[in-house]
Amino acid sequence: MDPKERLIFALDVERFEEAQRLVLQFKDHVGMFKVGKQLFTHCGPKIVDFIKLKKSKVFLDLKYHDIPNTVSKASIEAAKLGVDLMNVHTMGGFTMMKETRTALQQAVESLRIQRPKIIGVTVLTSMDDAELQRMGINITVKDLTKRLALLAKEAGMDGVVAGGSEIEMIRDLCGTDFII
């Protein structure tokens, strides 16, 4: 694999013009651009269109977390935009992830478009054991990450987002083809 393909550039900027400049500057040096909530909320699908027009890949980082029907439909719309990678919150549950994966697969086959890879966000890196306990979740970040990674794999996710200290554990549990 070309090393640049392993690099995702986070377009964590406020304005479309800033994002355009960064895409033009780095498109030959990175494998993908991440479009998060702030940028997508500011300029909508036109930033995805711009990146795709520059022959670059898009990671739509909106962390979908809702009822299965809503997440499934949002994921289909993301696929229609041509995104290459997208994410959902694993805390949305097995049914949400599984139904999203199934609905997305059916839609891309029907529409004859490429299915984006779907990764599940396990535990936000801003969370620690104390924060989980405050929320009434009485297991460690590591144990919750383990459970959620296995749940994501079972539901058909292509991988997960997790903290750096959990990578080796997830690789051992979920295999080498699972994106981390």
mmCIF file of C-alpha atoms in Angstrom:
data_model
loop_
_atom_site.group_PDB
_atom_site.id
_atom_site.type_symbol
_atom_site.label_atom_id
_atom_site.label_comp_id
_atom_site.label_asym_id
_atom_site.label_seq_id
_atom_site.Cartn_x
_atom_site.Cartn_y
_atom_site.Cartn_z
ATOM 1 C CA MET A 1 0.000 0.000 0.000
ATOM 2 C CA ASP A 2 1.241 3.472 -0.873
ATOM 3 C CA PRO A 3 2.071 5.196 2.458
ATOM 4 C CA LYS A 4 0.035 8.263 1.465
ATOM 5 C CA GLU A 5 -3.088 6.081 1.405
ATOM 6 C CA ARG A 6 -2.732 5.651 5.165
ATOM 7 C CA LEU A 7 -2.937 9.414 5.758
ATOM 8 C CA ILE A 8 -6.243 11.149 6.432
ATOM 9 C CA PHE A 9 -6.095 14.946 6.524
ATOM 10 C CA ALA A 10 -8.640 16.494 8.902
ATOM 11 C CA LEU A 11 -10.313 19.517 7.341
ATOM 12 C CA ASP A 12 -11.120 20.965 10.751
ATOM 13 C CA VAL A 13 -11.678 24.484 9.460
ATOM 14 C CA GLU A 14 -14.626 26.867 9.527
ATOM 15 C CA ARG A 15 -14.966 27.976 5.926
ATOM 16 C CA PHE A 16 -15.311 26.430 2.504
ATOM 17 C CA GLU A 17 -12.499 28.586 1.095
ATOM 18 C CA GLU A 18 -10.063 27.383 3.769
ATOM 19 C CA ALA A 19 -10.984 23.784 3.015
ATOM 20 C CA GLN A 20 -10.550 24.343 -0.735
ATOM 21 C CA ARG A 21 -7.073 25.755 -0.193
ATOM 22 C CA LEU A 22 -6.046 22.811 1.982
ATOM 23 C CA VAL A 23 -7.426 20.242 -0.455
ATOM 24 C CA LEU A 24 -5.500 21.815 -3.322
ATOM 25 C CA GLN A 25 -2.349 22.008 -1.211
ATOM 26 C CA PHE A 26 -2.396 18.428 0.100
ATOM 27 C CA LYS A 27 -4.362 16.326 -2.420
ATOM 28 C CA ASP A 28 -1.210 14.774 -3.860
ATOM 29 C CA HIS A 29 0.182 13.928 -0.419
ATOM 30 C CA VAL A 30 -2.704 12.302 1.486
ATOM 31 C CA GLY A 31 -5.069 9.445 0.799
ATOM 32 C CA MET A 32 -8.251 11.041 2.108
ATOM 33 C CA PHE A 33 -9.786 14.189 3.550
ATOM 34 C CA LYS A 34 -11.940 14.103 6.682
ATOM 35 C CA VAL A 35 -15.014 16.326 6.631
ATOM 36 C CA GLY A 36 -16.455 16.741 10.108
ATOM 37 C CA LYS A 37 -19.555 18.260 11.622
ATOM 38 C CA GLN A 38 -18.411 21.894 11.648
ATOM 39 C CA LEU A 39 -17.347 22.068 8.001
ATOM 40 C CA PHE A 40 -20.252 19.960 6.750
ATOM 41 C CA THR A 41 -22.748 22.053 8.706
ATOM 42 C CA HIS A 42 -21.223 25.223 7.294
ATOM 43 C CA CYS A 43 -21.084 24.280 3.628
ATOM 44 C CA GLY A 44 -22.971 21.018 3.213
ATOM 45 C CA PRO A 45 -22.414 18.567 0.378
ATOM 46 C CA LYS A 46 -20.557 21.094 -1.790
ATOM 47 C CA ILE A 47 -17.332 20.373 0.133
ATOM 48 C CA VAL A 48 -17.691 16.658 -0.618
ATOM 49 C CA ASP A 49 -18.348 17.498 -4.275
ATOM 50 C CA PHE A 50 -15.257 19.715 -4.379
ATOM 51 C CA ILE A 51 -13.001 17.030 -2.897
ATOM 52 C CA LYS A 52 -14.357 14.382 -5.273
ATOM 53 C CA LEU A 53 -13.841 16.728 -8.256
ATOM 54 C CA LYS A 54 -10.181 16.937 -7.222
ATOM 55 C CA LYS A 55 -10.006 13.124 -7.478
ATOM 56 C CA SER A 56 -9.550 12.684 -3.736
ATOM 57 C CA LYS A 57 -11.299 10.465 -1.212
ATOM 58 C CA VAL A 58 -13.671 11.633 1.522
ATOM 59 C CA PHE A 59 -14.155 10.449 5.095
ATOM 60 C CA LEU A 60 -17.500 11.864 6.218
ATOM 61 C CA ASP A 61 -17.041 12.113 9.987
ATOM 62 C CA LEU A 62 -20.574 12.843 11.195
ATOM 63 C CA LYS A 63 -20.767 10.015 13.752
ATOM 64 C CA TYR A 64 -24.368 9.048 13.029
ATOM 65 C CA HIS A 65 -26.226 8.036 16.208
ATOM 66 C CA ASP A 66 -29.986 7.724 16.002
ATOM 67 C CA ILE A 67 -32.690 5.132 15.485
ATOM 68 C CA PRO A 68 -31.838 2.472 12.867
ATOM 69 C CA ASN A 69 -34.140 3.857 10.163
ATOM 70 C CA THR A 70 -32.727 7.382 10.428
ATOM 71 C CA VAL A 71 -29.095 6.255 10.400
ATOM 72 C CA SER A 72 -29.751 3.878 7.501
ATOM 73 C CA LYS A 73 -31.277 6.636 5.386
ATOM 74 C CA ALA A 74 -28.539 9.135 6.252
ATOM 75 C CA SER A 75 -25.909 6.541 5.316
ATOM 76 C CA ILE A 76 -27.544 5.960 1.947
ATOM 77 C CA GLU A 77 -27.465 9.709 1.293
ATOM 78 C CA ALA A 78 -23.764 9.756 2.213
ATOM 79 C CA ALA A 79 -23.150 6.961 -0.290
ATOM 80 C CA LYS A 80 -24.996 8.939 -2.971
ATOM 81 C CA LEU A 81 -22.586 11.813 -2.283
ATOM 82 C CA GLY A 82 -19.733 9.469 -3.131
ATOM 83 C CA VAL A 83 -18.014 9.378 0.255
ATOM 84 C CA ASP A 84 -15.438 6.639 0.682
ATOM 85 C CA LEU A 85 -15.593 6.252 4.447
ATOM 86 C CA MET A 86 -18.188 7.190 7.058
ATOM 87 C CA ASN A 87 -18.857 6.495 10.701
ATOM 88 C CA VAL A 88 -21.613 5.681 13.160
ATOM 89 C CA HIS A 89 -21.608 5.580 16.955
ATOM 90 C CA THR A 90 -21.446 1.987 18.168
ATOM 91 C CA MET A 91 -23.447 3.073 21.236
ATOM 92 C CA GLY A 92 -26.396 3.289 18.842
ATOM 93 C CA GLY A 93 -26.459 -0.480 19.248
ATOM 94 C CA PHE A 94 -26.188 -3.666 17.256
ATOM 95 C CA THR A 95 -29.534 -3.245 15.491
ATOM 96 C CA MET A 96 -28.692 0.266 14.320
ATOM 97 C CA MET A 97 -25.337 -0.848 12.923
ATOM 98 C CA LYS A 98 -26.638 -4.062 11.341
ATOM 99 C CA GLU A 99 -29.689 -2.444 9.731
ATOM 100 C CA THR A 100 -27.550 0.411 8.447
ATOM 101 C CA ARG A 101 -25.063 -2.001 6.878
ATOM 102 C CA THR A 102 -27.864 -4.042 5.300
ATOM 103 C CA ALA A 103 -29.818 -1.047 3.977
ATOM 104 C CA LEU A 104 -26.663 0.545 2.631
ATOM 105 C CA GLN A 105 -25.616 -2.644 0.835
ATOM 106 C CA GLN A 106 -29.056 -3.000 -0.775
ATOM 107 C CA ALA A 107 -29.081 0.653 -1.834
ATOM 108 C CA VAL A 108 -25.634 0.653 -3.425
ATOM 109 C CA GLU A 109 -26.450 -2.518 -5.352
ATOM 110 C CA SER A 110 -29.691 -0.959 -6.591
ATOM 111 C CA LEU A 111 -28.038 2.364 -7.455
ATOM 112 C CA ARG A 112 -24.886 0.710 -8.819
ATOM 113 C CA ILE A 113 -22.585 2.890 -6.769
ATOM 114 C CA GLN A 114 -19.658 2.054 -4.524
ATOM 115 C CA ARG A 115 -20.408 1.283 -0.891
ATOM 116 C CA PRO A 116 -18.494 3.465 1.506
ATOM 117 C CA LYS A 117 -16.641 1.689 4.264
ATOM 118 C CA ILE A 118 -18.436 2.100 7.601
ATOM 119 C CA ILE A 119 -16.554 2.342 10.865
ATOM 120 C CA GLY A 120 -18.018 2.491 14.335
ATOM 121 C CA VAL A 121 -16.895 5.013 16.924
ATOM 122 C CA THR A 122 -16.326 3.085 20.148
ATOM 123 C CA VAL A 123 -15.559 5.360 23.108
ATOM 124 C CA LEU A 124 -14.734 9.005 22.462
ATOM 125 C CA THR A 125 -11.106 9.719 23.328
ATOM 126 C CA SER A 126 -12.286 12.574 25.548
ATOM 127 C CA MET A 127 -13.930 10.030 27.874
ATOM 128 C CA ASP A 128 -12.215 8.280 30.771
ATOM 129 C CA ASP A 129 -13.324 5.707 33.338
ATOM 130 C CA ALA A 130 -14.617 8.407 35.714
ATOM 131 C CA GLU A 131 -16.769 9.971 32.982
ATOM 132 C CA LEU A 132 -18.234 6.564 32.104
ATOM 133 C CA GLN A 133 -19.071 5.968 35.779
ATOM 134 C CA ARG A 134 -20.696 9.386 35.997
ATOM 135 C CA MET A 135 -22.926 8.297 33.108
ATOM 136 C CA GLY A 136 -23.831 5.063 34.897
ATOM 137 C CA ILE A 137 -21.572 2.858 32.775
ATOM 138 C CA ASN A 138 -19.668 0.802 35.310
ATOM 139 C CA ILE A 139 -16.933 -0.731 33.191
ATOM 140 C CA THR A 140 -13.588 0.648 32.067
ATOM 141 C CA VAL A 141 -12.961 2.435 28.786
ATOM 142 C CA LYS A 142 -10.849 -0.538 27.710
ATOM 143 C CA ASP A 143 -13.586 -3.085 28.480
ATOM 144 C CA LEU A 144 -16.290 -0.986 26.823
ATOM 145 C CA THR A 145 -14.092 -0.462 23.764
ATOM 146 C CA LYS A 146 -13.542 -4.218 23.548
ATOM 147 C CA ARG A 147 -17.294 -4.943 23.742
ATOM 148 C CA LEU A 148 -18.182 -2.262 21.210
ATOM 149 C CA ALA A 149 -15.466 -3.307 18.742
ATOM 150 C CA LEU A 150 -16.720 -6.911 18.828
ATOM 151 C CA LEU A 151 -20.312 -5.702 18.444
ATOM 152 C CA ALA A 152 -19.324 -3.556 15.450
ATOM 153 C CA LYS A 153 -17.585 -6.497 13.802
ATOM 154 C CA GLU A 154 -20.602 -8.748 14.417
ATOM 155 C CA ALA A 155 -22.900 -6.077 12.920
ATOM 156 C CA GLY A 156 -20.816 -5.930 9.733
ATOM 157 C CA MET A 157 -18.899 -2.711 10.268
ATOM 158 C CA ASP A 158 -15.629 -2.473 8.342
ATOM 159 C CA GLY A 159 -13.784 -1.264 11.424
ATOM 160 C CA VAL A 160 -13.801 1.073 14.397
ATOM 161 C CA VAL A 161 -12.401 4.310 15.719
ATOM 162 C CA ALA A 162 -10.718 3.837 19.084
ATOM 163 C CA GLY A 163 -8.004 5.266 21.269
ATOM 164 C CA GLY A 164 -4.410 4.431 20.429
ATOM 165 C CA SER A 165 -3.942 2.276 23.506
ATOM 166 C CA GLU A 166 -6.704 -0.102 22.318
ATOM 167 C CA ILE A 167 -5.341 -0.764 18.813
ATOM 168 C CA GLU A 168 -3.402 -3.926 19.636
ATOM 169 C CA MET A 169 -6.304 -5.391 21.615
ATOM 170 C CA ILE A 170 -8.768 -4.700 18.781
ATOM 171 C CA ARG A 171 -6.386 -6.097 16.163
ATOM 172 C CA ASP A 172 -6.070 -9.319 18.189
ATOM 173 C CA LEU A 173 -9.864 -9.573 18.634
ATOM 174 C CA CYS A 174 -11.056 -8.498 15.203
ATOM 175 C CA GLY A 175 -8.290 -9.457 12.776
ATOM 176 C CA THR A 176 -6.030 -7.754 10.299
ATOM 177 C CA ASP A 177 -8.736 -6.811 7.776
ATOM 178 C CA PHE A 178 -10.671 -4.794 10.366
ATOM 179 C CA ILE A 179 -9.990 -1.063 9.988
ATOM 180 C CA ILE A 180 -8.780 0.666 13.143
#
